[in-house]
Amino acid sequence: MSEQPVITPEVLVPRLGEQLVNMGLLTASQLEQALKHQQRQAAEGKPASLLGQTLVELGFLDRPTLDRAVTEQIIQLRSALEDANRHLEARVKQRTAELQEALRKLSELSELKANFMANVSHELRTPLTHVRGYVELMTSESLGPLTEEQKRALQVSLRSVHRLQNLIDDLILFSQAAQGEMSLQLGPVNLNQLAGLAIDHAQSKANEREITLAFRVAPTLQLVRGDFEKLRWVISQLLDNAIKFTEPGGSVMLVMDVENEIARVTVRDTGIGIKPERMAEVFEPFHQLDGSSTRRYGGTGLGLALVRQIIEAHGSIVSLNSEPGDGTTVSFPLMFFTEDVHDGKTA
Ligand SMILES: Nc1ncnc2c1ncn2[C@@H]1O[C@H](COP(=O)(O)OP(=O)(O)OP(=O)(O)O)[C@@H](O)[C@H]1O
Ligand SMILES: [Mg+2]
């Protein structure tokens, strides 16, 4: 096994030696002699001395010349260091500029996407309103009598039109929220009335899927502060999810409770549940846990993202509890309405 070289200043000074040779202050053979001298001294166990010191001792250089040479070397090193720093600063500036440009492009793209979504969804709404109007007119037989088969075909068309309209409304709401334009019409909201409407709306879907739908409203519940239409939309979305992700025979419950002097809205189901590691994901727009190409449940994955945005715009927070196979509970608190606070549009 070869012996490891001892790291002492002597090992590092050959660069000083080379420098002295380059400067013509020392010959190559003098340098060699000095290094050998050092090795000998080391072999004899004498304390190590620096190369410069050795050169002076051997009379190859005088002290002032050595000091001048060392000073010159330090100056050269310092200027090389300054050059490297300048170069590094220039690189950092260039990289920062590149990153800023990439960020600018990304924000531009994201704005473009939001504008595109807002425009397209508005443009889709108008022709769809016409389609719906005429289909409803035909269904009511105002344009002439219909055969049973024609009626059935029109009913299917109408259901599809409704689905398309809901989707477009979601997209409009989402693009408004993405552009920071979600406005709330705050006022007193009767949660009892809201629960009734949301349950009525969800009932036919629950029946279709053979799911028991129930609701309970605490008798002490007062009016809450909120945007009636948006809260209705939120509760409908939560009921829609609960029904959609529960197997036939299961149940869905809407509860309006009072807890620590605030109202709490809860939608609970006995459905398929959500794995703990995927809970955060469900609030991301367009994220659906069943991502296969032959998706079973339909929808676009916007529901919960918008639910969260609307509830947060109310100054509240949505909580999600779920146990795979056992069911899911989504809930959020709402403040009671008081007269003394001025209501208006909230961004
Ligand atoms: N009650 C629930 N039980 C089990 N999984 C749920 C429940 N609610 C939501 N999820 C999961 O979270 C995903 C996102 O829900 P979200 O409501 O945002 O979208 P979606 O219902 O798939 O589509 P959309 O609401 O746009 O019609 C769902 O696709 C589903 O995987
Ligand atoms: Mg949904």
PDB file of C-alpha atoms in Angstrom, residues 213-340:
ATOM      1  CA  LEU A 213     -81.662  11.212   0.069  1.00  0.00           C
ATOM      2  CA  ALA A 214     -82.515  12.975   3.319  1.00  0.00           C
ATOM      3  CA  PHE A 215     -81.982  16.311   5.021  1.00  0.00           C
ATOM      4  CA  ARG A 216     -82.090  17.671   8.537  1.00  0.00           C
ATOM      5  CA  VAL A 217     -82.146  21.320   9.514  1.00  0.00           C
ATOM      6  CA  ALA A 218     -81.564  22.346  13.152  1.00  0.00           C
ATOM      7  CA  PRO A 219     -84.655  24.123  14.534  1.00  0.00           C
ATOM      8  CA  THR A 220     -82.465  26.852  16.067  1.00  0.00           C
ATOM      9  CA  LEU A 221     -80.900  27.708  12.717  1.00  0.00           C
ATOM     10  CA  GLN A 222     -81.065  31.397  11.859  1.00  0.00           C
ATOM     11  CA  LEU A 223     -80.382  33.249   8.641  1.00  0.00           C
ATOM     12  CA  VAL A 224     -76.763  33.146   7.473  1.00  0.00           C
ATOM     13  CA  ARG A 225     -74.779  35.719   5.513  1.00  0.00           C
ATOM     14  CA  GLY A 226     -74.097  34.574   1.971  1.00  0.00           C
ATOM     15  CA  ASP A 227     -74.863  34.601  -1.728  1.00  0.00           C
ATOM     16  CA  PHE A 228     -78.078  32.580  -2.090  1.00  0.00           C
ATOM     17  CA  GLU A 229     -77.546  31.434  -5.699  1.00  0.00           C
ATOM     18  CA  LYS A 230     -73.881  30.541  -5.233  1.00  0.00           C
ATOM     19  CA  LEU A 231     -74.584  28.625  -2.006  1.00  0.00           C
ATOM     20  CA  ARG A 232     -77.385  26.787  -3.761  1.00  0.00           C
ATOM     21  CA  TRP A 233     -74.941  25.884  -6.506  1.00  0.00           C
ATOM     22  CA  VAL A 234     -72.386  24.673  -3.927  1.00  0.00           C
ATOM     23  CA  ILE A 235     -74.871  22.442  -2.115  1.00  0.00           C
ATOM     24  CA  SER A 236     -76.156  21.052  -5.422  1.00  0.00           C
ATOM     25  CA  GLN A 237     -72.595  20.198  -6.455  1.00  0.00           C
ATOM     26  CA  LEU A 238     -71.910  18.441  -3.165  1.00  0.00           C
ATOM     27  CA  LEU A 239     -75.156  16.473  -3.423  1.00  0.00           C
ATOM     28  CA  ASP A 240     -74.352  15.658  -7.043  1.00  0.00           C
ATOM     29  CA  ASN A 241     -70.947  14.245  -6.035  1.00  0.00           C
ATOM     30  CA  ALA A 242     -72.389  12.368  -3.066  1.00  0.00           C
ATOM     31  CA  ILE A 243     -75.031  10.704  -5.263  1.00  0.00           C
ATOM     32  CA  LYS A 244     -72.622  10.075  -8.129  1.00  0.00           C
ATOM     33  CA  PHE A 245     -69.965   8.415  -5.970  1.00  0.00           C
ATOM     34  CA  THR A 246     -72.325   6.243  -3.911  1.00  0.00           C
ATOM     35  CA  GLU A 247     -73.416   2.786  -5.011  1.00  0.00           C
ATOM     36  CA  PRO A 248     -77.165   2.001  -5.346  1.00  0.00           C
ATOM     37  CA  GLY A 249     -78.683   1.203  -1.946  1.00  0.00           C
ATOM     38  CA  GLY A 250     -76.510   3.788  -0.194  1.00  0.00           C
ATOM     39  CA  SER A 251     -77.606   7.037   1.367  1.00  0.00           C
ATOM     40  CA  VAL A 252     -76.851  10.733   1.197  1.00  0.00           C
ATOM     41  CA  MET A 253     -77.626  13.203   3.948  1.00  0.00           C
ATOM     42  CA  LEU A 254     -77.666  17.000   3.961  1.00  0.00           C
ATOM     43  CA  VAL A 255     -77.412  18.537   7.428  1.00  0.00           C
ATOM     44  CA  MET A 256     -77.735  22.197   8.411  1.00  0.00           C
ATOM     45  CA  ASP A 257     -76.566  22.465  11.997  1.00  0.00           C
ATOM     46  CA  VAL A 258     -75.630  25.054  14.606  1.00  0.00           C
ATOM     47  CA  GLU A 259     -72.213  24.683  16.175  1.00  0.00           C
ATOM     48  CA  ASN A 260     -70.528  27.241  18.476  1.00  0.00           C
ATOM     49  CA  GLU A 261     -72.899  29.979  17.345  1.00  0.00           C
ATOM     50  CA  ILE A 262     -72.236  29.491  13.667  1.00  0.00           C
ATOM     51  CA  ALA A 263     -74.063  27.464  11.059  1.00  0.00           C
ATOM     52  CA  ARG A 264     -72.500  24.358   9.552  1.00  0.00           C
ATOM     53  CA  VAL A 265     -73.532  22.791   6.259  1.00  0.00           C
ATOM     54  CA  THR A 266     -72.622  19.122   5.858  1.00  0.00           C
ATOM     55  CA  VAL A 267     -73.139  16.659   3.026  1.00  0.00           C
ATOM     56  CA  ARG A 268     -72.466  13.069   4.022  1.00  0.00           C
ATOM     57  CA  ASP A 269     -72.579   9.941   1.881  1.00  0.00           C
ATOM     58  CA  THR A 270     -71.987   6.228   2.305  1.00  0.00           C
ATOM     59  CA  GLY A 271     -70.128   6.013  -0.995  1.00  0.00           C
ATOM     60  CA  ILE A 272     -66.793   4.861  -2.360  1.00  0.00           C
ATOM     61  CA  GLY A 273     -64.736   7.379  -0.339  1.00  0.00           C
ATOM     62  CA  ILE A 274     -61.409   9.024  -1.178  1.00  0.00           C
ATOM     63  CA  LYS A 275     -57.925   7.769  -0.260  1.00  0.00           C
ATOM     64  CA  PRO A 276     -56.178  10.073   2.287  1.00  0.00           C
ATOM     65  CA  GLU A 277     -53.236  10.770  -0.056  1.00  0.00           C
ATOM     66  CA  ARG A 278     -55.607  12.013  -2.783  1.00  0.00           C
ATOM     67  CA  MET A 279     -57.771  14.324  -0.689  1.00  0.00           C
ATOM     68  CA  ALA A 280     -55.943  17.537  -1.689  1.00  0.00           C
ATOM     69  CA  GLU A 281     -56.129  16.618  -5.368  1.00  0.00           C
ATOM     70  CA  VAL A 282     -59.922  16.621  -5.559  1.00  0.00           C
ATOM     71  CA  PHE A 283     -59.991  20.414  -5.088  1.00  0.00           C
ATOM     72  CA  GLU A 284     -57.717  20.980  -8.091  1.00  0.00           C
ATOM     73  CA  PRO A 285     -59.603  22.076 -11.230  1.00  0.00           C
ATOM     74  CA  PHE A 286     -60.141  19.298 -13.800  1.00  0.00           C
ATOM     75  CA  HIS A 287     -58.788  16.648 -11.412  1.00  0.00           C
ATOM     76  CA  GLN A 288     -60.807  13.487 -11.185  1.00  0.00           C
ATOM     77  CA  LEU A 289     -59.646  10.453  -9.300  1.00  0.00           C
ATOM     78  CA  ASP A 290     -61.166   8.083 -11.821  1.00  0.00           C
ATOM     79  CA  GLY A 291     -58.918   9.137 -14.678  1.00  0.00           C
ATOM     80  CA  SER A 292     -59.384   6.138 -16.977  1.00  0.00           C
ATOM     81  CA  SER A 293     -60.417   6.679 -20.578  1.00  0.00           C
ATOM     82  CA  THR A 294     -63.647   4.777 -19.972  1.00  0.00           C
ATOM     83  CA  ARG A 295     -64.669   6.937 -17.038  1.00  0.00           C
ATOM     84  CA  ARG A 296     -67.667   5.681 -15.095  1.00  0.00           C
ATOM     85  CA  TYR A 297     -68.882   8.812 -13.407  1.00  0.00           C
ATOM     86  CA  GLY A 298     -68.883  11.669 -15.953  1.00  0.00           C
ATOM     87  CA  GLY A 299     -68.334  15.348 -15.138  1.00  0.00           C
ATOM     88  CA  THR A 300     -65.357  17.603 -15.792  1.00  0.00           C
ATOM     89  CA  GLY A 301     -63.671  17.832 -12.385  1.00  0.00           C
ATOM     90  CA  LEU A 302     -64.588  21.469 -11.826  1.00  0.00           C
ATOM     91  CA  GLY A 303     -67.206  21.002  -9.096  1.00  0.00           C
ATOM     92  CA  LEU A 304     -65.063  20.900  -5.954  1.00  0.00           C
ATOM     93  CA  ALA A 305     -62.565  23.489  -7.257  1.00  0.00           C
ATOM     94  CA  LEU A 306     -65.427  25.959  -7.602  1.00  0.00           C
ATOM     95  CA  VAL A 307     -67.029  24.883  -4.342  1.00  0.00           C
ATOM     96  CA  ARG A 308     -63.817  25.776  -2.568  1.00  0.00           C
ATOM     97  CA  GLN A 309     -63.477  29.118  -4.352  1.00  0.00           C
ATOM     98  CA  ILE A 310     -67.056  30.116  -3.551  1.00  0.00           C
ATOM     99  CA  ILE A 311     -66.829  29.057   0.089  1.00  0.00           C
ATOM    100  CA  GLU A 312     -63.488  30.818   0.533  1.00  0.00           C
ATOM    101  CA  ALA A 313     -64.960  33.961  -1.046  1.00  0.00           C
ATOM    102  CA  HIS A 314     -67.497  33.747   1.814  1.00  0.00           C
ATOM    103  CA  GLY A 315     -64.542  33.891   4.235  1.00  0.00           C
ATOM    104  CA  SER A 316     -65.059  30.257   5.159  1.00  0.00           C
ATOM    105  CA  ILE A 317     -63.247  26.984   4.574  1.00  0.00           C
ATOM    106  CA  VAL A 318     -64.294  23.580   3.220  1.00  0.00           C
ATOM    107  CA  SER A 319     -63.329  20.473   5.147  1.00  0.00           C
ATOM    108  CA  LEU A 320     -63.262  17.001   3.711  1.00  0.00           C
ATOM    109  CA  ASN A 321     -63.302  13.748   5.638  1.00  0.00           C
ATOM    110  CA  SER A 322     -63.351  10.447   3.900  1.00  0.00           C
ATOM    111  CA  GLU A 323     -62.716   6.782   4.415  1.00  0.00           C
ATOM    112  CA  PRO A 324     -62.282   4.617   1.303  1.00  0.00           C
ATOM    113  CA  GLY A 325     -65.230   2.233   1.145  1.00  0.00           C
ATOM    114  CA  ASP A 326     -67.067   3.934   4.017  1.00  0.00           C
ATOM    115  CA  GLY A 327     -68.082   7.293   2.599  1.00  0.00           C
ATOM    116  CA  THR A 328     -67.276  10.966   2.432  1.00  0.00           C
ATOM    117  CA  THR A 329     -68.256  14.034   4.453  1.00  0.00           C
ATOM    118  CA  VAL A 330     -67.832  17.546   3.111  1.00  0.00           C
ATOM    119  CA  SER A 331     -68.710  20.483   5.339  1.00  0.00           C
ATOM    120  CA  PHE A 332     -68.223  24.212   5.824  1.00  0.00           C
ATOM    121  CA  PRO A 333     -69.279  26.806   8.412  1.00  0.00           C
ATOM    122  CA  LEU A 334     -71.217  30.016   7.658  1.00  0.00           C
ATOM    123  CA  MET A 335     -71.661  33.109   9.811  1.00  0.00           C
ATOM    124  CA  PHE A 336     -75.127  34.130  10.968  1.00  0.00           C
ATOM    125  CA  PHE A 337     -76.577  37.228   9.385  1.00  0.00           C
ATOM    126  CA  THR A 338     -76.532  40.395  11.470  1.00  0.00           C
ATOM    127  CA  GLU A 339     -78.138  43.702  10.461  1.00  0.00           C
ATOM    128  CA  ASP A 340     -75.294  45.937  11.602  1.00  0.00           C
TER     129      ASP A 340
END
